PDB file of C-alpha atoms in Angstrom:
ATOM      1  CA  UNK A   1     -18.764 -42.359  80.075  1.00 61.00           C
ATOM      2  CA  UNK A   2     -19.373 -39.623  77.541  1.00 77.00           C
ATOM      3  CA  UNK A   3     -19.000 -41.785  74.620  1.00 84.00           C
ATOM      4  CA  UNK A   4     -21.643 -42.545  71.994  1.00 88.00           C
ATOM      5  CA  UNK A   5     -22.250 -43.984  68.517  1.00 88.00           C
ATOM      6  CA  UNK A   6     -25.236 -42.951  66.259  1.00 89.00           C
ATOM      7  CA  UNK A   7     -25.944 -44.109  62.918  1.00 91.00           C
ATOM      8  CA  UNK A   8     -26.156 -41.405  60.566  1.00 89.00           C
ATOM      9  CA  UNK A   9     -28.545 -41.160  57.769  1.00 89.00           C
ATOM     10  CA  UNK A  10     -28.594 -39.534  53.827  1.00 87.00           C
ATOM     11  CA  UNK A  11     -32.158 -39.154  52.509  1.00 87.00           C
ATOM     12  CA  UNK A  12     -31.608 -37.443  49.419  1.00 84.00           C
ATOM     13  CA  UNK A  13     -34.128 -35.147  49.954  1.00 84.00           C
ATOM     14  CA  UNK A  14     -36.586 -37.081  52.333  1.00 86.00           C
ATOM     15  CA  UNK A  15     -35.382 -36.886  55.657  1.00 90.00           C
ATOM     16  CA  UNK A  16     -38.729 -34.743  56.525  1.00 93.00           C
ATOM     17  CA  UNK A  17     -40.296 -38.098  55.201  1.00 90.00           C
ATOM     18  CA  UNK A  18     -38.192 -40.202  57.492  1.00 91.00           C
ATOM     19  CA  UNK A  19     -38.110 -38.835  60.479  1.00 93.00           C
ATOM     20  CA  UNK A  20     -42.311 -38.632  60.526  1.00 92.00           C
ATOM     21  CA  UNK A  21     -42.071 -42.340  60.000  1.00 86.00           C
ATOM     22  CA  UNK A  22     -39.472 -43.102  62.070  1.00 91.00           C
ATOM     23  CA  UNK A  23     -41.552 -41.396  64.922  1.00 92.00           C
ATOM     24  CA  UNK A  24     -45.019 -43.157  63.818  1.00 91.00           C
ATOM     25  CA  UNK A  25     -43.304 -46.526  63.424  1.00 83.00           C
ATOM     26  CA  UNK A  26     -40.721 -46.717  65.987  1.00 78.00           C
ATOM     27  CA  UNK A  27     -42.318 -44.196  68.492  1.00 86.00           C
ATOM     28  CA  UNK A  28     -38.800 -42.399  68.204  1.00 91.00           C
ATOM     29  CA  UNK A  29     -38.763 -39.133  70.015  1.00 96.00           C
ATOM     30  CA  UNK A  30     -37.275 -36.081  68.065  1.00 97.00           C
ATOM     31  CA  UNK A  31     -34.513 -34.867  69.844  1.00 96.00           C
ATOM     32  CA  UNK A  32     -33.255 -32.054  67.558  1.00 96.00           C
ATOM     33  CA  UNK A  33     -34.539 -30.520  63.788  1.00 96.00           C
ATOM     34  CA  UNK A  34     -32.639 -28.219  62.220  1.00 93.00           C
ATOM     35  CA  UNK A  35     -33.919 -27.131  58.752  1.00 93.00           C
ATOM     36  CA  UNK A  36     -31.742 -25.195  55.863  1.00 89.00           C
ATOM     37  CA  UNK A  37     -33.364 -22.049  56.764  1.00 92.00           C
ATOM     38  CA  UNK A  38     -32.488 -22.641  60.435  1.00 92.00           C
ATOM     39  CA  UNK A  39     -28.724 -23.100  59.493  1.00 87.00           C
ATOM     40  CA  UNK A  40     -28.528 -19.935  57.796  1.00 88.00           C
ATOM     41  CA  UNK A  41     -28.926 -17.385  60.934  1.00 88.00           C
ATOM     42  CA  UNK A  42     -25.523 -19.687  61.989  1.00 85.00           C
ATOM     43  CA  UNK A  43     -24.031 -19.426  58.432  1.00 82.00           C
ATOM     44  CA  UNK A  44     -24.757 -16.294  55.942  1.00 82.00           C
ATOM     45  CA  UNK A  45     -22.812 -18.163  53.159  1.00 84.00           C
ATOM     46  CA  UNK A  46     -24.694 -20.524  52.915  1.00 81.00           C
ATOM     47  CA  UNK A  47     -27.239 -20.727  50.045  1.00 84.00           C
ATOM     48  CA  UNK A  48     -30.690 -20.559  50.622  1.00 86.00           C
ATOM     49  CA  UNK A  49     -33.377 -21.596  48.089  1.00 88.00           C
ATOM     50  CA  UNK A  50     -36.883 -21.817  47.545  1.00 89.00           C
ATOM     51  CA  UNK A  51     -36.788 -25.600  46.939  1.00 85.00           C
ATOM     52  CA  UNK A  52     -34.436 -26.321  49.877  1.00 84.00           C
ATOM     53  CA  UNK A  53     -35.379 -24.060  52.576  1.00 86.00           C
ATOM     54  CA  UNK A  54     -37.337 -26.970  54.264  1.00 89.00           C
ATOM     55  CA  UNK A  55     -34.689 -29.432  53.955  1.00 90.00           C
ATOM     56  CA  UNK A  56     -33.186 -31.063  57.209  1.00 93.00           C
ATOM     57  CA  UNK A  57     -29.504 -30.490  57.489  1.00 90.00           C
ATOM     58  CA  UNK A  58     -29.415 -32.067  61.618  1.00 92.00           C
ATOM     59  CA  UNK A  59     -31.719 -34.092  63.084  1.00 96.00           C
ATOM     60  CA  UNK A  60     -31.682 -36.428  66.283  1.00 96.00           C
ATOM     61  CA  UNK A  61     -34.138 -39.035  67.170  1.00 95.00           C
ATOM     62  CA  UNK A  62     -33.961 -41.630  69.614  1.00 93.00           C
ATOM     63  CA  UNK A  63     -35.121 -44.677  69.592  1.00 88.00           C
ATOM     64  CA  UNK A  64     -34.814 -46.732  72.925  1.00 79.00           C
ATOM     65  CA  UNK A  65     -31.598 -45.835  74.531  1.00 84.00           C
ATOM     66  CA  UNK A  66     -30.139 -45.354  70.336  1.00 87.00           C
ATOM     67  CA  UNK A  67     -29.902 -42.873  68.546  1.00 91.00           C
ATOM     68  CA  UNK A  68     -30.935 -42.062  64.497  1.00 92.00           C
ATOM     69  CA  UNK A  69     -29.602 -38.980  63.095  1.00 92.00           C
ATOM     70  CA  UNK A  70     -30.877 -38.079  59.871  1.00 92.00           C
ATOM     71  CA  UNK A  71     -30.306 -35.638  57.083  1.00 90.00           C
ATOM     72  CA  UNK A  72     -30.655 -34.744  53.280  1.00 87.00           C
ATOM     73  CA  UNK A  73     -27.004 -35.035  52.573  1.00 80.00           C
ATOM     74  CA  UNK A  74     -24.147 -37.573  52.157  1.00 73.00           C
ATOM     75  CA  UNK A  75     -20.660 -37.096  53.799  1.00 69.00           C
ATOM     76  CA  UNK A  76     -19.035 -36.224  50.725  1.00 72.00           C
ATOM     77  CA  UNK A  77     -21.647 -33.550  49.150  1.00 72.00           C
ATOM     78  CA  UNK A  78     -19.602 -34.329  45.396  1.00 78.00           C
ATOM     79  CA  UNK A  79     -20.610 -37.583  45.829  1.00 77.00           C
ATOM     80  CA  UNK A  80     -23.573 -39.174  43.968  1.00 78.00           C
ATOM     81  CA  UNK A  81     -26.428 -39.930  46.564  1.00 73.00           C
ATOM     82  CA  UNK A  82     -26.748 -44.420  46.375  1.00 74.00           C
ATOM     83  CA  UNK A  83     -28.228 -46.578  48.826  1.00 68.00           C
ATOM     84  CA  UNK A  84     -24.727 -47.827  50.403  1.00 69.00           C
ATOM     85  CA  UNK A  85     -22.938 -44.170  51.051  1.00 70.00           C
ATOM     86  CA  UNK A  86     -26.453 -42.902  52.683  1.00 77.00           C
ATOM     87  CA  UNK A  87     -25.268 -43.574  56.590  1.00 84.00           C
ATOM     88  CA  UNK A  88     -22.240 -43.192  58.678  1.00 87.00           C
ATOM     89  CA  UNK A  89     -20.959 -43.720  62.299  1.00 87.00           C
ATOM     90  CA  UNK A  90     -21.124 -40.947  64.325  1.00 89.00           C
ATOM     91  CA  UNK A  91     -18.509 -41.131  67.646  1.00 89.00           C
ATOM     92  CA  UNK A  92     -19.839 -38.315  69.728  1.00 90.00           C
ATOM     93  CA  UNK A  93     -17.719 -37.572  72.919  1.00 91.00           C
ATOM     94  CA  UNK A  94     -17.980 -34.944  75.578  1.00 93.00           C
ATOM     95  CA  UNK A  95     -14.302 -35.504  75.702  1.00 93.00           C
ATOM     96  CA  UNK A  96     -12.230 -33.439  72.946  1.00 94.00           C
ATOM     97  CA  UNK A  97      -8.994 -34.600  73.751  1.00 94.00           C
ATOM     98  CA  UNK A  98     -10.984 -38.228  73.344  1.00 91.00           C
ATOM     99  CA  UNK A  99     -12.094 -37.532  69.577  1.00 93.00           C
ATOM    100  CA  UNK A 100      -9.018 -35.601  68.824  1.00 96.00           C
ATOM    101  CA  UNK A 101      -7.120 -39.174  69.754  1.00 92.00           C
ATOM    102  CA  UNK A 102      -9.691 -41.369  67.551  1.00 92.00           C
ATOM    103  CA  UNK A 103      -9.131 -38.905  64.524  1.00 95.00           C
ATOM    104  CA  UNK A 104      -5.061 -39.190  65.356  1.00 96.00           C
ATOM    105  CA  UNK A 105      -5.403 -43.089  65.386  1.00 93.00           C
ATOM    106  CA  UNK A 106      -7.616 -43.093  62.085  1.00 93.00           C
ATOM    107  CA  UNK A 107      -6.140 -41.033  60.290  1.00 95.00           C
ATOM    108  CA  UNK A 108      -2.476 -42.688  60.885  1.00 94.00           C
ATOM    109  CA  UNK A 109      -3.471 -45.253  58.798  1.00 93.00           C
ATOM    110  CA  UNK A 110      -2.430 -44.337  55.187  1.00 94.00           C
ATOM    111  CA  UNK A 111      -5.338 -46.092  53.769  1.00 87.00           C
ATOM    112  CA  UNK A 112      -8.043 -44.047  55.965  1.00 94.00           C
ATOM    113  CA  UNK A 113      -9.354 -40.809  53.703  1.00 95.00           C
ATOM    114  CA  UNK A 114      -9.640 -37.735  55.153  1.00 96.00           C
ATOM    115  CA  UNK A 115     -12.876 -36.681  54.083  1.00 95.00           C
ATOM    116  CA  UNK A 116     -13.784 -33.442  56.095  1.00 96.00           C
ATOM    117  CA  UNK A 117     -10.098 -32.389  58.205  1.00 97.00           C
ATOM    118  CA  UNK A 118     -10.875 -32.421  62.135  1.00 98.00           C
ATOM    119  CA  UNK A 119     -11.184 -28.666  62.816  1.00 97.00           C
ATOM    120  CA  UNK A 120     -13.646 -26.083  64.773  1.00 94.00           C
ATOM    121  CA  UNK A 121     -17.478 -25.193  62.611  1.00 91.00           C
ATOM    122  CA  UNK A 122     -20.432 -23.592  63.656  1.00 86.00           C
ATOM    123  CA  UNK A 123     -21.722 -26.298  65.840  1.00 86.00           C
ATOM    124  CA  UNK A 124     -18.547 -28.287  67.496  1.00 91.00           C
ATOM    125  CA  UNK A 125     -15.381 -27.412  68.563  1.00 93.00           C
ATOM    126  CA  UNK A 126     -14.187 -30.612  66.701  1.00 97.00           C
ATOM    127  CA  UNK A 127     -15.677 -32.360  63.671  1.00 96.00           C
ATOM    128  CA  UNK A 128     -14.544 -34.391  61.281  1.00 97.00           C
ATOM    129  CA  UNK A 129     -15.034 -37.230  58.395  1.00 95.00           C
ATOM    130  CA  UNK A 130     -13.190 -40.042  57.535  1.00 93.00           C
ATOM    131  CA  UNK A 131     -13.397 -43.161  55.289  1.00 90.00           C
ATOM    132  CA  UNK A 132     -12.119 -46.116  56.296  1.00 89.00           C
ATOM    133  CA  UNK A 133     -10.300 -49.036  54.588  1.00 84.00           C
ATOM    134  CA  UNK A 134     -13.891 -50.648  54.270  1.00 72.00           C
ATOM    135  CA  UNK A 135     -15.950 -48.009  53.126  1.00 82.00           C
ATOM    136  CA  UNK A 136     -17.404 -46.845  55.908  1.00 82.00           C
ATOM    137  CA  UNK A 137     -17.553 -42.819  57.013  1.00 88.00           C
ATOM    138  CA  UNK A 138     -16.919 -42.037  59.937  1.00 90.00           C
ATOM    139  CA  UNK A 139     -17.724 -38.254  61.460  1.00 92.00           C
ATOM    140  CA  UNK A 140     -16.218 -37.364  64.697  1.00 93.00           C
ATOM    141  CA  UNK A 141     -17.700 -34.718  66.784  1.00 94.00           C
ATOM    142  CA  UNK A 142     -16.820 -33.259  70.298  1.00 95.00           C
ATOM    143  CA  UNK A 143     -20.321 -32.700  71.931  1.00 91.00           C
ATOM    144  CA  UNK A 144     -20.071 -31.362  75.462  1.00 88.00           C
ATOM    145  CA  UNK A 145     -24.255 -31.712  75.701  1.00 86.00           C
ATOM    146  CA  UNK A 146     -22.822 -34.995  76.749  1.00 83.00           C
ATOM    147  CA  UNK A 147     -21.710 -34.576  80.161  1.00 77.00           C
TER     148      UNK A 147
END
C-alpha cells in the first residue's frame, strides 16, 4: 500500500525551532528541509527576503513509523496564523488516480471548501487543499517517492 497520512504543522515563523526540538525530544529523524531560499531555484516568482530566507517552507520528520511535517505557513496564507488552523492531514499516495478519487469524493460534497484546486506545482503532479465540514484541511498530494 502506497497510502499515508502525516500531520501537518504551521509554526508561524518557528518551524526551525520545532523541528530541533522535535529531533532532541522525540529523537525524530529529519527526512527532508527545504528553506525559502531553497524554493526559489524551483520558483523565480517567488519573493525572497532578508528576514525570510531561512524560513522552512517543507520539512519531513519521522517519528517511529509517523510522520511530522512542519512549516512556517498555514493552508490558507490570507488566513490569520491561531493555534487551531496550525496543522492539517496530509493523504500522500504513490497512486494519482488514488488522490485524484479522494479530491473527487471531497470535493462532491457542497459543504467541503476548495482551498488550493487539485492541479500540477513544482513539487507533485497533484496537490491540493480542502476544508472539510469540521474544520479540518486537508492537502492531497500524489508522491511517487512512495512506491
Amino acid at each position: 500500500m502506497t497510502l499515508e497520512i502525516a500531520v501537518f504543522l504551521s509554526m508561524n515563523g518557528k518551524a526551525s525551532e520545532a523541528i530541533s526540538f522535535y529531533k532532541k525530544h522525540l529523537n525524530a529523524k529529519e527526512l527532508l528541509l527545504v528553506t525559502y531560499s531553497d524554493l526559489t531555484k524551483r520558483d523565480s516568482s517567488f519573493v525572497l527576503t532578508e528576514e525570510n530566507k531561512d524560513y522552512i517552507t517543507h520539512s519531513v520528520l519521522q517519528i517511529g513509523k509517523t510522520k511530522l511535517m512542519i512549516a512556517e505557513n498555514t493552508m490558507k496564507p490570507s488566513e490569520i496564523y491561531n493555534v487551531g488552523n496550525n496543522f492539517s492531514l496530509c493523504i500522500q499516495s504513490a497512486n494519482l488516480e488514488e488522490i485524484q478519487s479522494f479530491y473527487t469524493n471531497l470535493t462532491s460534497d457542497e459543504r467541503v471548501q476548495i482551498i488550493v484546486p487539485l492541479s500540477k506545482n513544482i513539487f507533485s503532479e497533484a496537490y491540493g487543499i480542502v476544508q472539510d465540514p469540521f474544520g479540518i484541511q486537508i492537502q492531497l498530494m500524489y508522491d511517487r517517492r512512495l512506491k
